[in-house]
mmCIF file of N, CA and C in Angstrom:
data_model
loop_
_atom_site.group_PDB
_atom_site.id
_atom_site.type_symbol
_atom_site.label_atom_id
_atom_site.label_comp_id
_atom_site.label_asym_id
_atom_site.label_seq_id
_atom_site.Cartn_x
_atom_site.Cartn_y
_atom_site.Cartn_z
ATOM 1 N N UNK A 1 67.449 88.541 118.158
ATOM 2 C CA UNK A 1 68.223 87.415 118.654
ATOM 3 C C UNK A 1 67.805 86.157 117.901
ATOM 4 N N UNK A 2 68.779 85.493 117.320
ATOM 5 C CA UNK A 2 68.499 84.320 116.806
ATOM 6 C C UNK A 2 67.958 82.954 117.502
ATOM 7 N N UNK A 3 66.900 82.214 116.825
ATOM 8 C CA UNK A 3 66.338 81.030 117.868
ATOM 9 C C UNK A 3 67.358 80.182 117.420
ATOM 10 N N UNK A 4 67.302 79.173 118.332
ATOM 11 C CA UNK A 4 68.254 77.953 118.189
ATOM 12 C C UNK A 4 68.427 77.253 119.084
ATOM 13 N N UNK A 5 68.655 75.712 118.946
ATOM 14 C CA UNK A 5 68.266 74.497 119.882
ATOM 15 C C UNK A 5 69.421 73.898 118.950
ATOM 16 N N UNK A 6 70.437 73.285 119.685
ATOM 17 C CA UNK A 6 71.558 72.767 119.359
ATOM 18 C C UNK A 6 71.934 71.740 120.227
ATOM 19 N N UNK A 7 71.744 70.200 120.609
ATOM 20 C CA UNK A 7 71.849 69.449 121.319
ATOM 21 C C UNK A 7 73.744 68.710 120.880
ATOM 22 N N UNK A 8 74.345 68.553 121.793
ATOM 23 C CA UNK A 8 75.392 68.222 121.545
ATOM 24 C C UNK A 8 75.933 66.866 122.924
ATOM 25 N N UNK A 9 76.652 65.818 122.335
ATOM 26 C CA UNK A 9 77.037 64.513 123.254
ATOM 27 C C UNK A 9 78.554 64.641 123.335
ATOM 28 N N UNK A 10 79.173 65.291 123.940
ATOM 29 C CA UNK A 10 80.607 65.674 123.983
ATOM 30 C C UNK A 10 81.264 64.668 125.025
ATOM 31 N N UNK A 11 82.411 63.880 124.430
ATOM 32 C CA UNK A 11 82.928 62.835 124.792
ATOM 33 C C UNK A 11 84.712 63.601 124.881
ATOM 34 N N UNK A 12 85.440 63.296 126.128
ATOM 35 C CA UNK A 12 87.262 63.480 125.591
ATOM 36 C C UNK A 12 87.452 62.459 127.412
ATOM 37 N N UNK A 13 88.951 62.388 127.084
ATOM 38 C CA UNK A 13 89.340 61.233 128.324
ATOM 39 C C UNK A 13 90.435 62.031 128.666
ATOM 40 N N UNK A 14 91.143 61.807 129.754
ATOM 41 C CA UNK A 14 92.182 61.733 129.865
ATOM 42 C C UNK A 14 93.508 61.712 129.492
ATOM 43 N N UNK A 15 94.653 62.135 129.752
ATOM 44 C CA UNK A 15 95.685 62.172 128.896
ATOM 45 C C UNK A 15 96.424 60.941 129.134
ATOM 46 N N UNK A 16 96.849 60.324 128.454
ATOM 47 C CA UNK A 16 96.913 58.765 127.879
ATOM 48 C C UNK A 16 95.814 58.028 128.716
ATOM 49 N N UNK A 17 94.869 58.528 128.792
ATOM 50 C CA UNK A 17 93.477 57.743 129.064
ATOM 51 C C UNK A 17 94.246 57.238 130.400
ATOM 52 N N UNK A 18 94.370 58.072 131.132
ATOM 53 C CA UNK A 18 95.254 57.263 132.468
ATOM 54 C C UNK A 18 93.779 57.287 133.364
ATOM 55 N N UNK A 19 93.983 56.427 134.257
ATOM 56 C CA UNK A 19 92.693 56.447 134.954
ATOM 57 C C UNK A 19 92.505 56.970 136.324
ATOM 58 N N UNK A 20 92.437 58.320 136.217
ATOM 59 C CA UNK A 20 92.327 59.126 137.270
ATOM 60 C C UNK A 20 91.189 60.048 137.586
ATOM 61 N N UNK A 21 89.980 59.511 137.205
ATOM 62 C CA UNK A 21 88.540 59.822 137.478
ATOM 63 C C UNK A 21 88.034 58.999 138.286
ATOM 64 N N UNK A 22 88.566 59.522 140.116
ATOM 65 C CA UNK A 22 88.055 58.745 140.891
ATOM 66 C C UNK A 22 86.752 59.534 141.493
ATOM 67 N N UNK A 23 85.947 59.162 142.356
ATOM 68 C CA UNK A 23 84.875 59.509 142.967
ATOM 69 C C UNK A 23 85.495 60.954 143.826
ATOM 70 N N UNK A 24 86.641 61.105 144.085
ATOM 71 C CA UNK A 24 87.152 62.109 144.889
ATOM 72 C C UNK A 24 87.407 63.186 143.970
ATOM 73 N N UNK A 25 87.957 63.207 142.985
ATOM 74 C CA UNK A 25 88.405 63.980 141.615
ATOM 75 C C UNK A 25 87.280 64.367 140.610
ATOM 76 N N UNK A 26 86.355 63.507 140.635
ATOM 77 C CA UNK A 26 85.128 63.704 139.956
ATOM 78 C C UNK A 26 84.105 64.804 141.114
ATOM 79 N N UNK A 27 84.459 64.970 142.251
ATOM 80 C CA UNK A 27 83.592 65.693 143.061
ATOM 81 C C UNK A 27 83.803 67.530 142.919
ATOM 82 N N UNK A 28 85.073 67.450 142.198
ATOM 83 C CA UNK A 28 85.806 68.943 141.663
ATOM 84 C C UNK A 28 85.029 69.037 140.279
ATOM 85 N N UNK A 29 85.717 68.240 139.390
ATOM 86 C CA UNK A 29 85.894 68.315 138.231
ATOM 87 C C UNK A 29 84.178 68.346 137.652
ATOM 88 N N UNK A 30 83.337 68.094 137.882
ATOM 89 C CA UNK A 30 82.209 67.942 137.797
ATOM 90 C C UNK A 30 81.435 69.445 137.808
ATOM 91 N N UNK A 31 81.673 69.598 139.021
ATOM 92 C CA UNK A 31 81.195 70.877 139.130
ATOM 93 C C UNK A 31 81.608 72.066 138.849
ATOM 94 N N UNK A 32 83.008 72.138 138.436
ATOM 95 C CA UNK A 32 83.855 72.880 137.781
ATOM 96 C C UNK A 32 83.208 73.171 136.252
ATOM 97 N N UNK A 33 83.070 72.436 135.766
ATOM 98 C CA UNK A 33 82.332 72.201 134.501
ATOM 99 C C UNK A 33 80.936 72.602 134.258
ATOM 100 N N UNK A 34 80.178 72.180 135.447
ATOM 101 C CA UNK A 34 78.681 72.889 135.616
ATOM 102 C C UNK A 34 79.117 74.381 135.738
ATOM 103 N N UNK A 35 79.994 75.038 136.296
ATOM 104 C CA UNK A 35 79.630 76.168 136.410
ATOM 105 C C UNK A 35 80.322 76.999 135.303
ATOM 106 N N UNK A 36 81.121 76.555 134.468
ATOM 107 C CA UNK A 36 82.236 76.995 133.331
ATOM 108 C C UNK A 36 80.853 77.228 132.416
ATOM 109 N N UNK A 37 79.966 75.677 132.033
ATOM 110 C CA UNK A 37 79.236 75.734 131.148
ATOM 111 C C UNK A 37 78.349 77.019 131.483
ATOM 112 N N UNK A 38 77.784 76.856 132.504
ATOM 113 C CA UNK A 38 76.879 77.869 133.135
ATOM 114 C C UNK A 38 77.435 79.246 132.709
ATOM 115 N N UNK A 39 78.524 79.546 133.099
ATOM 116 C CA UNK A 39 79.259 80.558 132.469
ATOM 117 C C UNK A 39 78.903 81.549 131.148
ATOM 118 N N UNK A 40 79.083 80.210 130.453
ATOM 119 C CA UNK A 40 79.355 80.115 128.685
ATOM 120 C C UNK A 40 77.719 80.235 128.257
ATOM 121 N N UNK A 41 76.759 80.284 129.398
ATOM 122 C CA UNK A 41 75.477 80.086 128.420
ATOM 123 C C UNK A 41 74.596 79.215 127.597
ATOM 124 N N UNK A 42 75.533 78.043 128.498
ATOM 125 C CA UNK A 42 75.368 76.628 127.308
ATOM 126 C C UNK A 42 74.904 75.602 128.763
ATOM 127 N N UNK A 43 73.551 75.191 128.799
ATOM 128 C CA UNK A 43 72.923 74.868 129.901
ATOM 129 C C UNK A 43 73.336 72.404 129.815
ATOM 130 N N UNK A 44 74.224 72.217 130.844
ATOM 131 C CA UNK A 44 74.043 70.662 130.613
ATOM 132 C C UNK A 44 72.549 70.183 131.066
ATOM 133 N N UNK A 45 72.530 68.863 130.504
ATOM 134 C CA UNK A 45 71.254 68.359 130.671
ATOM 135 C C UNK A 45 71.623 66.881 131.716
ATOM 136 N N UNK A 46 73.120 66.365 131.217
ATOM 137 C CA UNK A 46 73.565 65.611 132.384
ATOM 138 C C UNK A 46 75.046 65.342 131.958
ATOM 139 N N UNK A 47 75.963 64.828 132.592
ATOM 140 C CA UNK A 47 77.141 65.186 133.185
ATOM 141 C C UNK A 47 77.368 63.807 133.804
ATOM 142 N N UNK A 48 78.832 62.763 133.387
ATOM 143 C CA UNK A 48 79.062 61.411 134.418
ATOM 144 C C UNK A 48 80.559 61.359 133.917
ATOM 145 N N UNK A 49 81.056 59.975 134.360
ATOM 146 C CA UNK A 49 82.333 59.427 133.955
ATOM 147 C C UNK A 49 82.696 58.362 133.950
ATOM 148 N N UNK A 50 83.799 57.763 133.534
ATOM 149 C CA UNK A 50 84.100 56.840 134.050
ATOM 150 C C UNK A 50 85.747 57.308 134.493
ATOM 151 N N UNK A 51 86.362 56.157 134.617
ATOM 152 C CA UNK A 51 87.406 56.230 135.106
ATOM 153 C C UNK A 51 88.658 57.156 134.264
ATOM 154 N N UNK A 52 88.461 56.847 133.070
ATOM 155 C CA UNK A 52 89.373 57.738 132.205
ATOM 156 C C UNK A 52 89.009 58.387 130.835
ATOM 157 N N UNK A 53 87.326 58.722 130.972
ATOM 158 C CA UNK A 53 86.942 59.728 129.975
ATOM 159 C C UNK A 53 85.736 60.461 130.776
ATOM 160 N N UNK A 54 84.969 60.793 130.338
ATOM 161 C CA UNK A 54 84.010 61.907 130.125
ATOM 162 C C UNK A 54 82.946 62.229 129.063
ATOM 163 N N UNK A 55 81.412 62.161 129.642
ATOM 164 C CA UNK A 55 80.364 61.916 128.840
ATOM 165 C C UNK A 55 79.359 63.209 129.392
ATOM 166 N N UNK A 56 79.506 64.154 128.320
ATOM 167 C CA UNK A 56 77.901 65.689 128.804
ATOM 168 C C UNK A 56 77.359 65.647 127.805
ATOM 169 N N UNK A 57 76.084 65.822 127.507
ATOM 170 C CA UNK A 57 75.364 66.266 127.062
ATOM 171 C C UNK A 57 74.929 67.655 127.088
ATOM 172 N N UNK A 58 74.688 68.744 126.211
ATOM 173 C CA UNK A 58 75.094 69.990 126.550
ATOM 174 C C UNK A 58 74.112 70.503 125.386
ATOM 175 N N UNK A 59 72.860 71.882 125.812
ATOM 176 C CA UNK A 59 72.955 72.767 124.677
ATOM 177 C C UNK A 59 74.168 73.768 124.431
ATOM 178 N N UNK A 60 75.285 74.410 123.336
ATOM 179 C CA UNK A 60 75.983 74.955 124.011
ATOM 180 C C UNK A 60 75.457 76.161 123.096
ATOM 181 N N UNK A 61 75.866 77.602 123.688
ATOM 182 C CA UNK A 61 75.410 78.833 123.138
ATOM 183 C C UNK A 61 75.934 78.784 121.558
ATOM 184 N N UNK A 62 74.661 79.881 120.737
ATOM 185 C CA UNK A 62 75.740 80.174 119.569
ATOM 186 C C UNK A 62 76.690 80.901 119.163
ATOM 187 N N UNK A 63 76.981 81.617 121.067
ATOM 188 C CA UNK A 63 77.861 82.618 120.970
ATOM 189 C C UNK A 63 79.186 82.445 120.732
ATOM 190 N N UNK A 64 79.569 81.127 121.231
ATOM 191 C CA UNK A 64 80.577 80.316 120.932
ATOM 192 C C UNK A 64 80.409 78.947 120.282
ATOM 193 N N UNK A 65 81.914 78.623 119.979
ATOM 194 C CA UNK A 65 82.312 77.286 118.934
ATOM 195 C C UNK A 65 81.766 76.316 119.981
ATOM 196 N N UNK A 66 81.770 74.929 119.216
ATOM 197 C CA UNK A 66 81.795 73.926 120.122
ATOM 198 C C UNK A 66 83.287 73.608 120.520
ATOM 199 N N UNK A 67 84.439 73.830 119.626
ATOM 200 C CA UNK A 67 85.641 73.871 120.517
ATOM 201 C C UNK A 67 85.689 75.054 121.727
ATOM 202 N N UNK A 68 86.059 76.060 121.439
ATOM 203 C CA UNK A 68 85.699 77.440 122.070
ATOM 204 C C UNK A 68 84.958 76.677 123.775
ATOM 205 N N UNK A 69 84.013 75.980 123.572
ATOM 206 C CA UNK A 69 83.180 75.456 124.889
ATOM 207 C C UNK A 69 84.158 74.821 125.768
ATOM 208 N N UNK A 70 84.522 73.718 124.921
ATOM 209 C CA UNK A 70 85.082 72.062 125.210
ATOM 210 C C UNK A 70 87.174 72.606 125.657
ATOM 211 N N UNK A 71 87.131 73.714 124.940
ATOM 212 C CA UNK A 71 88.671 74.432 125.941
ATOM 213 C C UNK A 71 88.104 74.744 127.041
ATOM 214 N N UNK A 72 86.578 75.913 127.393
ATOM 215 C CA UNK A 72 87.272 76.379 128.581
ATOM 216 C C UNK A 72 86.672 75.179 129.841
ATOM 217 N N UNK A 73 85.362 74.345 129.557
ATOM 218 C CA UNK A 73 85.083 73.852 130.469
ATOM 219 C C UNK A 73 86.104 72.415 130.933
ATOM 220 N N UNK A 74 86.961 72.109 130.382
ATOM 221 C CA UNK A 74 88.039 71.442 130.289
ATOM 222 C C UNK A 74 89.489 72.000 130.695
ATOM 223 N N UNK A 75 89.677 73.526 130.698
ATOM 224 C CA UNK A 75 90.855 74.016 131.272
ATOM 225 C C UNK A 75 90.501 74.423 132.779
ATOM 226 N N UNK A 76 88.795 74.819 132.724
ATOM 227 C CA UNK A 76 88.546 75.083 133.991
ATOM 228 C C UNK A 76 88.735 74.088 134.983
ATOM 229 N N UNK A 77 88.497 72.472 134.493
ATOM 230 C CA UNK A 77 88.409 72.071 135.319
ATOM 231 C C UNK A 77 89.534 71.057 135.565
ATOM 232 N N UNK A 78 90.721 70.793 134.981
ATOM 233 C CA UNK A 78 92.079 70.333 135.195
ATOM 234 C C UNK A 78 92.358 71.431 135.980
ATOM 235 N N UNK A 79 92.243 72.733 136.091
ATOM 236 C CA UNK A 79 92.675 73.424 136.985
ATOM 237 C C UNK A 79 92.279 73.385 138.239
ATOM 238 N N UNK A 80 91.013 73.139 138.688
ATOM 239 C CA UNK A 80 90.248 72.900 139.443
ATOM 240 C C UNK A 80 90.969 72.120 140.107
ATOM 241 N N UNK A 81 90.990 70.718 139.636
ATOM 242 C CA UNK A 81 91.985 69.459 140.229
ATOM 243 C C UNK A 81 93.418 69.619 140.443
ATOM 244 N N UNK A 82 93.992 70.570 139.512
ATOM 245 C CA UNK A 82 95.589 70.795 140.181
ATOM 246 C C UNK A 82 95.704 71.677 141.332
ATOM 247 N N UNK A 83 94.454 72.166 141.635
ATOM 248 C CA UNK A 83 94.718 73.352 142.915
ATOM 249 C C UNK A 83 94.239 72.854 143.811
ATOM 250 N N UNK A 84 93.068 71.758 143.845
ATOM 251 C CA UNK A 84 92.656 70.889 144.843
ATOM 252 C C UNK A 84 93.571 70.064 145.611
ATOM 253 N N UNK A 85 94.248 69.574 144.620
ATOM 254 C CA UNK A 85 95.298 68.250 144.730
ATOM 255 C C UNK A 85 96.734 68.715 144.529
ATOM 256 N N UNK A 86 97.190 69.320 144.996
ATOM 257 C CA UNK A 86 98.552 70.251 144.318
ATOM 258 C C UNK A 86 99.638 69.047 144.087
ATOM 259 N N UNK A 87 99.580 67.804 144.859
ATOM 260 C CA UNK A 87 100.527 67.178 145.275
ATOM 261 C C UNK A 87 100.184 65.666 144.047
ATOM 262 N N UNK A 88 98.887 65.698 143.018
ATOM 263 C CA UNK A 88 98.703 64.781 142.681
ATOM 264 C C UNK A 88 99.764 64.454 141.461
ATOM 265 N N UNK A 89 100.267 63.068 141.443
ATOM 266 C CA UNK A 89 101.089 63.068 140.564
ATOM 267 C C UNK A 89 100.772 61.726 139.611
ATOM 268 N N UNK A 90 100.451 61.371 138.240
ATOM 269 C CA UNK A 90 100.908 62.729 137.526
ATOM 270 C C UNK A 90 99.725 63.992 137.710
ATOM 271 N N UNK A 91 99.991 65.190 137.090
ATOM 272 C CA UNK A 91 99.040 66.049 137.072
ATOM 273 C C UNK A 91 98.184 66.135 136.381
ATOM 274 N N UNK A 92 96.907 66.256 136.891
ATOM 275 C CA UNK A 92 96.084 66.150 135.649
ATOM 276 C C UNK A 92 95.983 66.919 134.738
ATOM 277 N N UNK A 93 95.427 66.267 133.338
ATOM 278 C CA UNK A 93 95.324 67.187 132.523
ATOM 279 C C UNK A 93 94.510 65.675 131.533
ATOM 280 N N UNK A 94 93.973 66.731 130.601
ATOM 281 C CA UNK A 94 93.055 65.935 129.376
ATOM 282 C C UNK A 94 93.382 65.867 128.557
ATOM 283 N N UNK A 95 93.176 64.869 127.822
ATOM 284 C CA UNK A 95 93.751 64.862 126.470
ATOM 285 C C UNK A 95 93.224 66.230 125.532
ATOM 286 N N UNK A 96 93.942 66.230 124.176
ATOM 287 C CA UNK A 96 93.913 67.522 123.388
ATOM 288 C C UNK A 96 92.227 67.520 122.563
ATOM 289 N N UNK A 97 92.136 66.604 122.322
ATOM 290 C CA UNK A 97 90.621 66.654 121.186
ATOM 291 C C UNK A 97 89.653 66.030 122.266
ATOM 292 N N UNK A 98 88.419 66.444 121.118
ATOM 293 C CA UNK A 98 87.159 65.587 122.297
ATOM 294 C C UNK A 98 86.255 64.812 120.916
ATOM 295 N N UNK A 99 85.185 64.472 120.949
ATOM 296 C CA UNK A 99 84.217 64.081 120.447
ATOM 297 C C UNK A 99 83.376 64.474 120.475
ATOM 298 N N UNK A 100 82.143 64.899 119.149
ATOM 299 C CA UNK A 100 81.294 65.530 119.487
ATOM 300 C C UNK A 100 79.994 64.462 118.341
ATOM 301 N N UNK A 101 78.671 64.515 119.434
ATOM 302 C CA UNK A 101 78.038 64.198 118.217
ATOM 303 C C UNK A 101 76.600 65.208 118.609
ATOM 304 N N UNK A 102 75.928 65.528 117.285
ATOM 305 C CA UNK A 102 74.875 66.222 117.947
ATOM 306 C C UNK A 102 73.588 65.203 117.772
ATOM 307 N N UNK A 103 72.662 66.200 118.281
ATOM 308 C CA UNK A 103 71.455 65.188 118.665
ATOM 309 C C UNK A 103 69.640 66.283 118.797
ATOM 310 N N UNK A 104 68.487 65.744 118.421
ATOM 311 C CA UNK A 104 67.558 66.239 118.203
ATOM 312 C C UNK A 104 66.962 66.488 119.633
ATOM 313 N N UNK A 105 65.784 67.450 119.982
ATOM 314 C CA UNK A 105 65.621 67.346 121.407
ATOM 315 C C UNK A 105 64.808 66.038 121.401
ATOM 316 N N UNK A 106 64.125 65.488 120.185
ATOM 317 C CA UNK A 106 63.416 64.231 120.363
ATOM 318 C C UNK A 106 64.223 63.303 121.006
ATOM 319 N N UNK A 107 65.277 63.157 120.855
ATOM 320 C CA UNK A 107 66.033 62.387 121.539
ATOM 321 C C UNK A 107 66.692 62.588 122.897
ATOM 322 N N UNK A 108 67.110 63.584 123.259
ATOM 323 C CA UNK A 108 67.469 64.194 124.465
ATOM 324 C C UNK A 108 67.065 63.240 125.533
ATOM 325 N N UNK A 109 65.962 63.009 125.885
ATOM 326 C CA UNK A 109 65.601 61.956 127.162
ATOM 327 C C UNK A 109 66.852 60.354 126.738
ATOM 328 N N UNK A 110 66.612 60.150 125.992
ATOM 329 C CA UNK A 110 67.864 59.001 125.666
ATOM 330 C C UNK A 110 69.063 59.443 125.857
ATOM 331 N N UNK A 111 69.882 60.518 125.021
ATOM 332 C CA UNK A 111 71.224 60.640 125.477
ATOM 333 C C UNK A 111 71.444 61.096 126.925
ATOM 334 N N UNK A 112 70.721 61.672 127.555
ATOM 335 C CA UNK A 112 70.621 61.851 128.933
ATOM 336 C C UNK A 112 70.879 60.682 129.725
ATOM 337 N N UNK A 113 69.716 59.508 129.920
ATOM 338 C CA UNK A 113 69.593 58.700 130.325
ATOM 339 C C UNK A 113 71.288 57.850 129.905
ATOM 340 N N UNK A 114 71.917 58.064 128.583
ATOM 341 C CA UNK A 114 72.712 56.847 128.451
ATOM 342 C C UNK A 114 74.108 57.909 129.034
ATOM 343 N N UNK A 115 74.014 59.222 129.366
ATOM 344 C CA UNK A 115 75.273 59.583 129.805
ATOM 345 C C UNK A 115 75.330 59.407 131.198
ATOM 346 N N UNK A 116 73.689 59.307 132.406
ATOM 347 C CA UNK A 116 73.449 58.954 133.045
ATOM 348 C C UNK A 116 74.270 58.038 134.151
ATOM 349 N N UNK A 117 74.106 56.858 132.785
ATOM 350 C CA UNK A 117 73.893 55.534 133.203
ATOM 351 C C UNK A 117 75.643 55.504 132.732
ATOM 352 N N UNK A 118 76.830 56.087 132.205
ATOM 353 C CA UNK A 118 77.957 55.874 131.930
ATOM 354 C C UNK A 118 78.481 54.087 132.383
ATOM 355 N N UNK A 119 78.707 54.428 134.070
ATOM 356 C CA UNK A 119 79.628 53.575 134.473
ATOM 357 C C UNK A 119 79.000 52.330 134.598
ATOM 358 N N UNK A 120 77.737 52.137 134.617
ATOM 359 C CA UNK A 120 77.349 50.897 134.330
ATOM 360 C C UNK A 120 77.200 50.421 132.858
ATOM 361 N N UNK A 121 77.085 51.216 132.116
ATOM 362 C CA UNK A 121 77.435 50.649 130.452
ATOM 363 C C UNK A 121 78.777 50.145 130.529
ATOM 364 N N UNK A 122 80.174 50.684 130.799
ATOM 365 C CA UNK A 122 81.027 50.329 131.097
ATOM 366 C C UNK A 122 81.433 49.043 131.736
ATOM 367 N N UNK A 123 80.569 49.056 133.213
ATOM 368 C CA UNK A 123 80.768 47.764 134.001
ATOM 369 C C UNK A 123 80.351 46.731 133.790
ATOM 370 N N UNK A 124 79.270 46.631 132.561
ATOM 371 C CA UNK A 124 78.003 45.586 131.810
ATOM 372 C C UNK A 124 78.833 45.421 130.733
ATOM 373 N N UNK A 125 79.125 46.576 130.022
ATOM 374 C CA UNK A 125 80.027 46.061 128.893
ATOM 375 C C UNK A 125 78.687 46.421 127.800
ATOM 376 N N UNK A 126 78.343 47.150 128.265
ATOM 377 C CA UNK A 126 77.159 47.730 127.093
ATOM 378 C C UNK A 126 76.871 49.275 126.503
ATOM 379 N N UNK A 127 78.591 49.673 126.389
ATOM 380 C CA UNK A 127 78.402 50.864 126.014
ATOM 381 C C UNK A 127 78.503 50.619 124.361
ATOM 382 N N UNK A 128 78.139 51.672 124.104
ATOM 383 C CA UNK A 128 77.855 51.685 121.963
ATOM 384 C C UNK A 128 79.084 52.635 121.518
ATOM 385 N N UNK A 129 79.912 51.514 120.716
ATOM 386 C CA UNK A 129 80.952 52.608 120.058
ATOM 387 C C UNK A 129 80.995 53.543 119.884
ATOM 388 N N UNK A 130 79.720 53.500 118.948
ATOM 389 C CA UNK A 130 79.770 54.910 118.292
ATOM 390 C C UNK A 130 79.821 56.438 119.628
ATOM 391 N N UNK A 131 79.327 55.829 120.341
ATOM 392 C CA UNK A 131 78.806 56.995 121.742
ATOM 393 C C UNK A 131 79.870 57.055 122.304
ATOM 394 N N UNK A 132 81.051 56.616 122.310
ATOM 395 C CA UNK A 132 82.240 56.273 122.837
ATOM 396 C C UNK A 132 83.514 57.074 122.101
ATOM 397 N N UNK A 133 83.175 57.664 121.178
ATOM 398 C CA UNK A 133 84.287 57.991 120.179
ATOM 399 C C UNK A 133 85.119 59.112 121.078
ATOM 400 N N UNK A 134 86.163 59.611 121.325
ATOM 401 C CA UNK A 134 86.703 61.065 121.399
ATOM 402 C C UNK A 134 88.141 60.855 120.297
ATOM 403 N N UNK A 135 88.894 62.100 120.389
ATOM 404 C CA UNK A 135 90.483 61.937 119.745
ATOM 405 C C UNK A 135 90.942 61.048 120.423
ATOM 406 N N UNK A 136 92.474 60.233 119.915
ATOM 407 C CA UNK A 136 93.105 59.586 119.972
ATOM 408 C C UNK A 136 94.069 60.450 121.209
#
């Protein structure tokens, strides 16, 4: 079996970044995702949001792609929310691409801490572009 330590900061929002990551929707979608990843073999280290994206930090297996990941824990969990919410309109769903950046475990205690801390980078106005990137 091959060794390997693969730290990854996976960023995607919403579809037209609409803002439907409320505290009620995030109580599905969250854990939907913990257990998809869990699934997949690919252990998070932390997991937040804001209102219309999405910030994990993730080792993910090398059994799979980093797309391969970022479909299913992302189909799992729009589904999650359309069966919760049958009636929510519009329906959710995520946008098509995500963002990925990787990262050393030396660093790990930092990207943790700053995916952590999401909605107050946001509410301070002190989030870092670059950490911010997903598709258009």
């Amino acid at each position: 079996m091959p060794f390997s330590v693969c730290h990854y900061h996976v960023v995607w929002a919403t579809k037209g970044r609409s803002p439907l990551l409320t505290p009620e929707i995030e109580q599905v979608i969250l854990p939907a995702i913990r257990r998809k990843s869990a699934d997949l073999k690919s252990p998070i280290f932390a997991i937040n949001s804001t209102e219309d994206h999405i910030h994990i930090a993730v080792s993910i297996s090398t059994a799979i792609s980093v797309g391969e990941w970022a479909k299913g824990v992302k189909g799992v969990s729009a589904y999650a929310v359309n069966t919760t919410y049958p009636d929510l309109e519009p329906r959710f769903s995520w946008q098509k691409g995500y963002g990925v950046h990787t990262f050393g475990a030396k660093v790990l205690p930092m990207v943790v801490e700053y995916v952590n801390l999401q909605k107050e980078h946001h509410q301070d106005n002190t989030a870092h572009d670059y950490l911010e990137q997903c598709s258009p």
